[in-house]
Coordinates of C-alpha atoms and ligand atoms in Angstrom, one line a residue:
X2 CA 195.0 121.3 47.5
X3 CA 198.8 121.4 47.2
X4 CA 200.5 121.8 50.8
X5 CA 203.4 123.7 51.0
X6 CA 206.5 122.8 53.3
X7 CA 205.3 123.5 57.0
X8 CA 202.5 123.0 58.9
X9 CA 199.2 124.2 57.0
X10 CA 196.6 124.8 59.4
X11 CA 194.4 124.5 56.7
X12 CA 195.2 121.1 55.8
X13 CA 192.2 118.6 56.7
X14 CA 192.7 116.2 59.9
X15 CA 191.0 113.2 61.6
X16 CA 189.9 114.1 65.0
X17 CA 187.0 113.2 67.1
X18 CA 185.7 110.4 64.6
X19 CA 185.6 113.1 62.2
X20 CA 188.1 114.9 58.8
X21 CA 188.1 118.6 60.0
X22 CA 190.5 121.4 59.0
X23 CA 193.9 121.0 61.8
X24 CA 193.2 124.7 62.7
X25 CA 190.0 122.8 64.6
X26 CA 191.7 119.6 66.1
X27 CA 192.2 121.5 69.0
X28 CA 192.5 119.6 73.2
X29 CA 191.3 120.7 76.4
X30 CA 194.2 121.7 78.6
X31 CA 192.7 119.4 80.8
X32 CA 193.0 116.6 78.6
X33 CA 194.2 113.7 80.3
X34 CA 197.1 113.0 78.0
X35 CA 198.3 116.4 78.1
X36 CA 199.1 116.9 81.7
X37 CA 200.6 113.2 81.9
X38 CA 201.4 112.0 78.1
X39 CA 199.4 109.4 78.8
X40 CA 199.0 108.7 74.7
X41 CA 201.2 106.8 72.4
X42 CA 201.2 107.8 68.4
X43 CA 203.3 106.5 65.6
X44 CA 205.0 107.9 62.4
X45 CA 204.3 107.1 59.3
X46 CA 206.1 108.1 56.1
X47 CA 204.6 108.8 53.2
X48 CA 206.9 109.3 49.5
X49 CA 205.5 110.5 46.4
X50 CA 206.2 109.0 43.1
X51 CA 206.1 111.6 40.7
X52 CA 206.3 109.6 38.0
X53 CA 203.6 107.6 38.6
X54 CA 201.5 110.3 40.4
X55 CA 201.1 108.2 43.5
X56 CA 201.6 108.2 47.2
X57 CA 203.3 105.0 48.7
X58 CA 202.8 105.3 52.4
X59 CA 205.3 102.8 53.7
X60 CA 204.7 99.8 56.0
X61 CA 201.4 101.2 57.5
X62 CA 200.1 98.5 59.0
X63 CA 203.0 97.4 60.3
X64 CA 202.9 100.9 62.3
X65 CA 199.6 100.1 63.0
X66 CA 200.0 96.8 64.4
X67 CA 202.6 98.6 66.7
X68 CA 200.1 101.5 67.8
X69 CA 197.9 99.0 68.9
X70 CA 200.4 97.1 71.2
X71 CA 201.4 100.6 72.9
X72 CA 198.0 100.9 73.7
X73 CA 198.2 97.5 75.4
X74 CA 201.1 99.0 77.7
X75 CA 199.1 102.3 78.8
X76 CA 195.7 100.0 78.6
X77 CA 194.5 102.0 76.2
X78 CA 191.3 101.2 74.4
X79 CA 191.2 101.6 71.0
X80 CA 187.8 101.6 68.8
X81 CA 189.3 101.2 65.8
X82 CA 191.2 97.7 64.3
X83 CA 194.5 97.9 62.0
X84 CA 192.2 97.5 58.9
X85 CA 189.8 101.0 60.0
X86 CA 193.1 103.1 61.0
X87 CA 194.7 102.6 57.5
X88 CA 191.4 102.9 55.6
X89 CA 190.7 106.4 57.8
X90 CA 194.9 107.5 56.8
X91 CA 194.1 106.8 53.1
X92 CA 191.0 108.6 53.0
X93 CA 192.8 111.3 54.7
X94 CA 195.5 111.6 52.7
X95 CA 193.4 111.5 49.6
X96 CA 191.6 114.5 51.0
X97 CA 194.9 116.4 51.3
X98 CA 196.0 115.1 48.1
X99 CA 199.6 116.4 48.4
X100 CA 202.4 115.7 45.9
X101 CA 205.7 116.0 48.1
X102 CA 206.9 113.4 50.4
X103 CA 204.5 113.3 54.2
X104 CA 204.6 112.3 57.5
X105 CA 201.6 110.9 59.1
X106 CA 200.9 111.4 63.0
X107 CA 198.6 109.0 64.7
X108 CA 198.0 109.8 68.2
X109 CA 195.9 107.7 70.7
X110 CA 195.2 109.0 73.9
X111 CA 193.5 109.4 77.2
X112 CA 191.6 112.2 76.5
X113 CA 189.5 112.9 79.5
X114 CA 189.2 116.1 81.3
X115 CA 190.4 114.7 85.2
X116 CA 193.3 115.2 87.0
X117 CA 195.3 112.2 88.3
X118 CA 197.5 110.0 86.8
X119 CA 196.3 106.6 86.7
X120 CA 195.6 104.2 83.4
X121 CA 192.0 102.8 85.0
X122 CA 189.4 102.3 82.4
X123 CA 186.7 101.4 85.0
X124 CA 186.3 104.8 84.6
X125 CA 186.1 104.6 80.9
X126 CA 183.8 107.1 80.5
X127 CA 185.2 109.7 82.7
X128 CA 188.6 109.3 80.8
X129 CA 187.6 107.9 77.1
X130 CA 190.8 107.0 74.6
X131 CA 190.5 109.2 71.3
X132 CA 192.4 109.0 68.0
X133 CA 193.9 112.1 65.9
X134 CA 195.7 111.6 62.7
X135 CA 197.3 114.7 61.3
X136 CA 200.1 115.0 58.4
X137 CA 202.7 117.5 57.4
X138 CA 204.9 117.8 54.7
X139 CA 208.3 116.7 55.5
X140 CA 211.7 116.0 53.6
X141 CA 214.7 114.6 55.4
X142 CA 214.5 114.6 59.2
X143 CA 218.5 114.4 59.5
X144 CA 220.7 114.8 56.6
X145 CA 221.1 111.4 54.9
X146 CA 223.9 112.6 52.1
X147 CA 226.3 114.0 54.6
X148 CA 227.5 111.5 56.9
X149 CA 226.4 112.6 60.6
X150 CA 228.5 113.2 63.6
X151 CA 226.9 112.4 66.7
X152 CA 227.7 111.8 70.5
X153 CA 227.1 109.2 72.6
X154 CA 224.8 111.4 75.1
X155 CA 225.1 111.3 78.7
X156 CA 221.6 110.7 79.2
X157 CA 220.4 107.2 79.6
X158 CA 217.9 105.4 77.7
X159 CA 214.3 105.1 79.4
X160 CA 214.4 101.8 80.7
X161 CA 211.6 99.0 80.4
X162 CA 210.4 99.0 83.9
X163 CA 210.3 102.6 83.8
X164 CA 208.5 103.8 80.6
X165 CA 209.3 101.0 78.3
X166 CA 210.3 102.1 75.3
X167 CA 209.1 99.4 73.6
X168 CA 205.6 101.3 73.6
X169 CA 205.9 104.6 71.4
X170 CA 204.8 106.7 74.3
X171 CA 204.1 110.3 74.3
X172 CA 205.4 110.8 77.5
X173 CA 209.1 108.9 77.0
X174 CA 210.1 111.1 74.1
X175 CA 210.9 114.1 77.1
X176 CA 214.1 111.5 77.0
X177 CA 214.7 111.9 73.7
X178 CA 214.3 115.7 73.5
X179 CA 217.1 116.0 76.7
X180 CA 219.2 113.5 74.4
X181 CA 219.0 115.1 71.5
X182 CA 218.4 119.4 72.6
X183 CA 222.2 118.9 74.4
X184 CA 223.3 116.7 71.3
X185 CA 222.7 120.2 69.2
X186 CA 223.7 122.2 72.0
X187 CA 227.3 121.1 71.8
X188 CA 227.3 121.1 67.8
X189 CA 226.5 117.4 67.3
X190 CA 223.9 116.6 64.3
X191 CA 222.4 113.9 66.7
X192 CA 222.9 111.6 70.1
X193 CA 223.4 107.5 70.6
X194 CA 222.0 107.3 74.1
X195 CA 223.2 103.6 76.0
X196 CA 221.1 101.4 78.0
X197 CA 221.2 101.9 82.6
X198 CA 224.2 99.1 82.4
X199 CA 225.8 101.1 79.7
X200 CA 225.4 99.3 76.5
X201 CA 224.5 100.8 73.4
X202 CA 220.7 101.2 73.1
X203 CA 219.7 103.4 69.6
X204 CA 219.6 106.6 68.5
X205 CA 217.6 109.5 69.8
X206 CA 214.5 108.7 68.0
X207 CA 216.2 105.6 65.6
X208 CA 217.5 102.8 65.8
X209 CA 220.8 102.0 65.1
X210 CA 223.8 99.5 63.3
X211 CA 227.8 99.3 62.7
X212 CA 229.5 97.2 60.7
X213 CA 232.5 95.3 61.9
X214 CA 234.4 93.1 60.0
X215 CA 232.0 93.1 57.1
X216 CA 229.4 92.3 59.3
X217 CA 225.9 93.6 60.1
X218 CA 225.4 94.2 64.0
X219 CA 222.5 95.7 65.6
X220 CA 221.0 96.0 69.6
X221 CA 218.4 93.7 70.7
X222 CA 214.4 94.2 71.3
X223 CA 215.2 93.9 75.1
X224 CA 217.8 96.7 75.2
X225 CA 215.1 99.1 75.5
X226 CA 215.2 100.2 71.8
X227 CA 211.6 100.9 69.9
X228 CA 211.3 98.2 67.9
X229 CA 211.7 99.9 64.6
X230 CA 210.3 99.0 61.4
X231 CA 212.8 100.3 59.8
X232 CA 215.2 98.2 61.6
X233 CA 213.4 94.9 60.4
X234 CA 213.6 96.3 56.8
X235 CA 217.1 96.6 57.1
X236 CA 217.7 93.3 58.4
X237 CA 215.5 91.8 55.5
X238 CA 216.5 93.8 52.6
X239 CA 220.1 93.2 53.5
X240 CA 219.6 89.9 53.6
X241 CA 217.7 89.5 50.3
X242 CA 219.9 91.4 48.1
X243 CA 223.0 91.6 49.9
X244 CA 223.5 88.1 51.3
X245 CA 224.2 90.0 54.6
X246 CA 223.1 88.8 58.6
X247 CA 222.5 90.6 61.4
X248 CA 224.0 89.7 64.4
X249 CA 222.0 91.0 67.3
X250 CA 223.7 91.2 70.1
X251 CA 225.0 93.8 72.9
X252 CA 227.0 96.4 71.8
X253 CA 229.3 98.4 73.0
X254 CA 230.0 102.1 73.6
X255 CA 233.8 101.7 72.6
X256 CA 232.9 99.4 69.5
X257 CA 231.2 102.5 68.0
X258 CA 234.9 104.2 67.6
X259 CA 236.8 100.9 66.1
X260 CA 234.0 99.1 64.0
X261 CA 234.1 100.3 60.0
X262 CA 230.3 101.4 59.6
X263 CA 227.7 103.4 61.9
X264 CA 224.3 104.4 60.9
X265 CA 220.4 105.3 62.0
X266 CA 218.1 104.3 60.7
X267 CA 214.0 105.1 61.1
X268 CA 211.0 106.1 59.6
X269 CA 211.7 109.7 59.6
X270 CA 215.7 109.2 59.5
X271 CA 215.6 106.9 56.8
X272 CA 218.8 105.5 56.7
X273 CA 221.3 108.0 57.9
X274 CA 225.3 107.2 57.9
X275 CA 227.6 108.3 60.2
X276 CA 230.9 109.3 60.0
X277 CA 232.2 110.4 63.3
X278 CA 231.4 109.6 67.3
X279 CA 232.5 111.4 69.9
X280 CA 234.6 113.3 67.6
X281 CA 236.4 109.5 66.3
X282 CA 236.4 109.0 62.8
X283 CA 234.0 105.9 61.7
X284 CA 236.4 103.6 59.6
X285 CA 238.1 106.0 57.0
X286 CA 235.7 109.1 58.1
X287 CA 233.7 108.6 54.9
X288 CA 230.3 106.9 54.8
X289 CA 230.9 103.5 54.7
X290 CA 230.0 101.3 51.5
X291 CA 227.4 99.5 53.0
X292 CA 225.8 101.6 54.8
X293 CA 225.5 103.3 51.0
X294 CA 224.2 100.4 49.4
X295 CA 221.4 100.1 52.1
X296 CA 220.5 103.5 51.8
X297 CA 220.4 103.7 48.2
X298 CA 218.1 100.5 48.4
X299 CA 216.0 101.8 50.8
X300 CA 215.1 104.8 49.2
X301 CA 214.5 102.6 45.9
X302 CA 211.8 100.3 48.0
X303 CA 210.4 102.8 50.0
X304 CA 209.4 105.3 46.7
X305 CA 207.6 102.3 44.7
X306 CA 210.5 101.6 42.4
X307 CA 211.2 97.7 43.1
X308 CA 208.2 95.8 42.4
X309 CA 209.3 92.9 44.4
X310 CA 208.9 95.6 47.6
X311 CA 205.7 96.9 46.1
X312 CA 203.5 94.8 48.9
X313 CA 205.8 97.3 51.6
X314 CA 203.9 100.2 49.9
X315 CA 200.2 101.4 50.2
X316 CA 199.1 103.5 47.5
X317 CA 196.6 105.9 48.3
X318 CA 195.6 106.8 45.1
X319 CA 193.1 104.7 43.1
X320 CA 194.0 104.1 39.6
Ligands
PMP19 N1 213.6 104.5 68.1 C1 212.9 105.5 68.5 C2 213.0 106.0 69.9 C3 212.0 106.2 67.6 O1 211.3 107.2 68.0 C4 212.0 105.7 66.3 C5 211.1 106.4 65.3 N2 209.8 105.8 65.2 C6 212.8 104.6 65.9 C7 213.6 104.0 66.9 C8 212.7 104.0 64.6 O2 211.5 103.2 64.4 P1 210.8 103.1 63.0 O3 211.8 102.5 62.1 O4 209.7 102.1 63.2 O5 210.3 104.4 62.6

């Protein structure tokens, strides 16, 4: 089966331990999770290689590995290891066999029928933890060619003692969707929301980097970003063919209108320049060279096409 652009109800997903068609992976309204997003899930992108007929779904168990530590924060218990949940995303794939680029949505979830929001598992039974894997086509989330012009929103990011944002939590992403609904709103292609002291944190669902002074500079773990894959592959693949650091460090809200270079980047954002903030011009108002250099490399890497990156890339078609 080919799927088309959009959500196909008829595309197979993994729910309740088993591959069933999505228009069945239906919840309780009761469902824990539902009243409280009490879950946490992860994205995953997947890029076809047309040349080569194959998939390459990138970093999985990296996303993995992170699913698993935002069930540590909600003390969620998980039946299945790294290993299972990318053997179970390859088999699912396979069953879907598409031949466009994907996005692959884990969820993990209290999924008990009871009202009252607490994370107990003394009560396991009551309130069991349940997986779903779904995936949809999808193309670019933002536009990557453009050059983007966001705001710095005046909505602040979740903060670590509150819901840490550390975990990718169901519930925190009602901060991102104030962030970035008033972001489109006001006719801004996407919001840069700051920290409670007033520092910049990330993006609206990415994280994010300027350049100053030919310089790589991006926010720290404990500045309530999402630790973003993404981010790391930046920092590594800039390193490795570009001979450029990071500095991580705080950063602030004024640097984003002085400093040459400003982009997201993310799983579903790739790595997405942008050219104005707060109505300022980035640098010259064009996108920036390096931020063009790290995009065009990333979207080598992440389709298969540098063999040194291959490792980064599952294939999910045996051949
Ligand atoms: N921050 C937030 C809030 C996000 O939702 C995402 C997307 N997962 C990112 C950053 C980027 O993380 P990654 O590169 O791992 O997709």
């Amino acid at each position: 089966m080919v799927l088309k652009e959009g959500t196909d109800l008829d595309s197979i997903a993994y729910f309740n331990e088993k591959f069933i068609p999505l228009r069945e992976a239906n919840i309780n309204i009761m469902t824990h999770a539902f009243q409280y997003g009490t879950g946490v899930f992860e994205g995953i992108k997947g890029y076809w290689n047309a040349s080569e007929k194959q998939m390459y779904l990138f970093k999985m168990k990296e996303h993995y590995i992170r699913l698993l530590n935002s069930c540590k924060l909600l003390r969620l218990e998980p039946t299945k290891s790294v290993d299972e949940l990318c053997k179970i995303t390859i088999e699912l794939m396979q069953k879907n066999n598409p031949t466009c680029d994907m996005y692959i949505r884990p969820n993990i979830y209290k999924a008990g029928l009871v009202i009252g929001p607490v994370l107990l598992n003394n009560e396991g039974r009551k309130n069991p933890t349940a997986l779903s894997i779904y995936t949809i086509p999808m193309g670019d989330y933002v536009d990557t060619a453009k050059g983007l012009h966001v705001c710095v929103s005046n909505w602040i990011r979740v903060d670590d003692n509150a819901i840490p944002a550390r975990g990718k939590i169901q519930g925190s992403y009602v901060n991102t969707a104030l962030a970035k609904t008033d972001a489109l709103l006001n006719g801004f292609d996407d919001a840069i929301v700051l920290t409670q002291d007033g520092h910049v944190s990330e993006g609206s669902a990415m994280n994010l980097f300027i350049v100053r002074d030919g310089k790589l500079v991006t926010t720290p773990v404990n500045e309530n970003i999402l630790e973003g894959i993404t981010r790391a592959t930046v920092m590594e693949l800039a390193k490795n063919e570009f001979n450029l650091d990071t500095e991580i460090r705080k950063i602030d809200r004024t640097e984003l209108y002085v400093c040459d270079e400003v982009f997201f980047c993310g799983t579903a954002a790739q790595v997405s320049p942008i050219t104005m903030v707060d109505h300022r011009s980035v640098g010259n108002g064009k996108i920036g060279p390096i931020s063009k250099k790290l995009q065009d490399l990333y979207f080598e890497v992440v389709r298969g096409h540098k063999k040194e990156y291959r490792n980064w890339c599952a294939s999910v078609f045996n051949k």
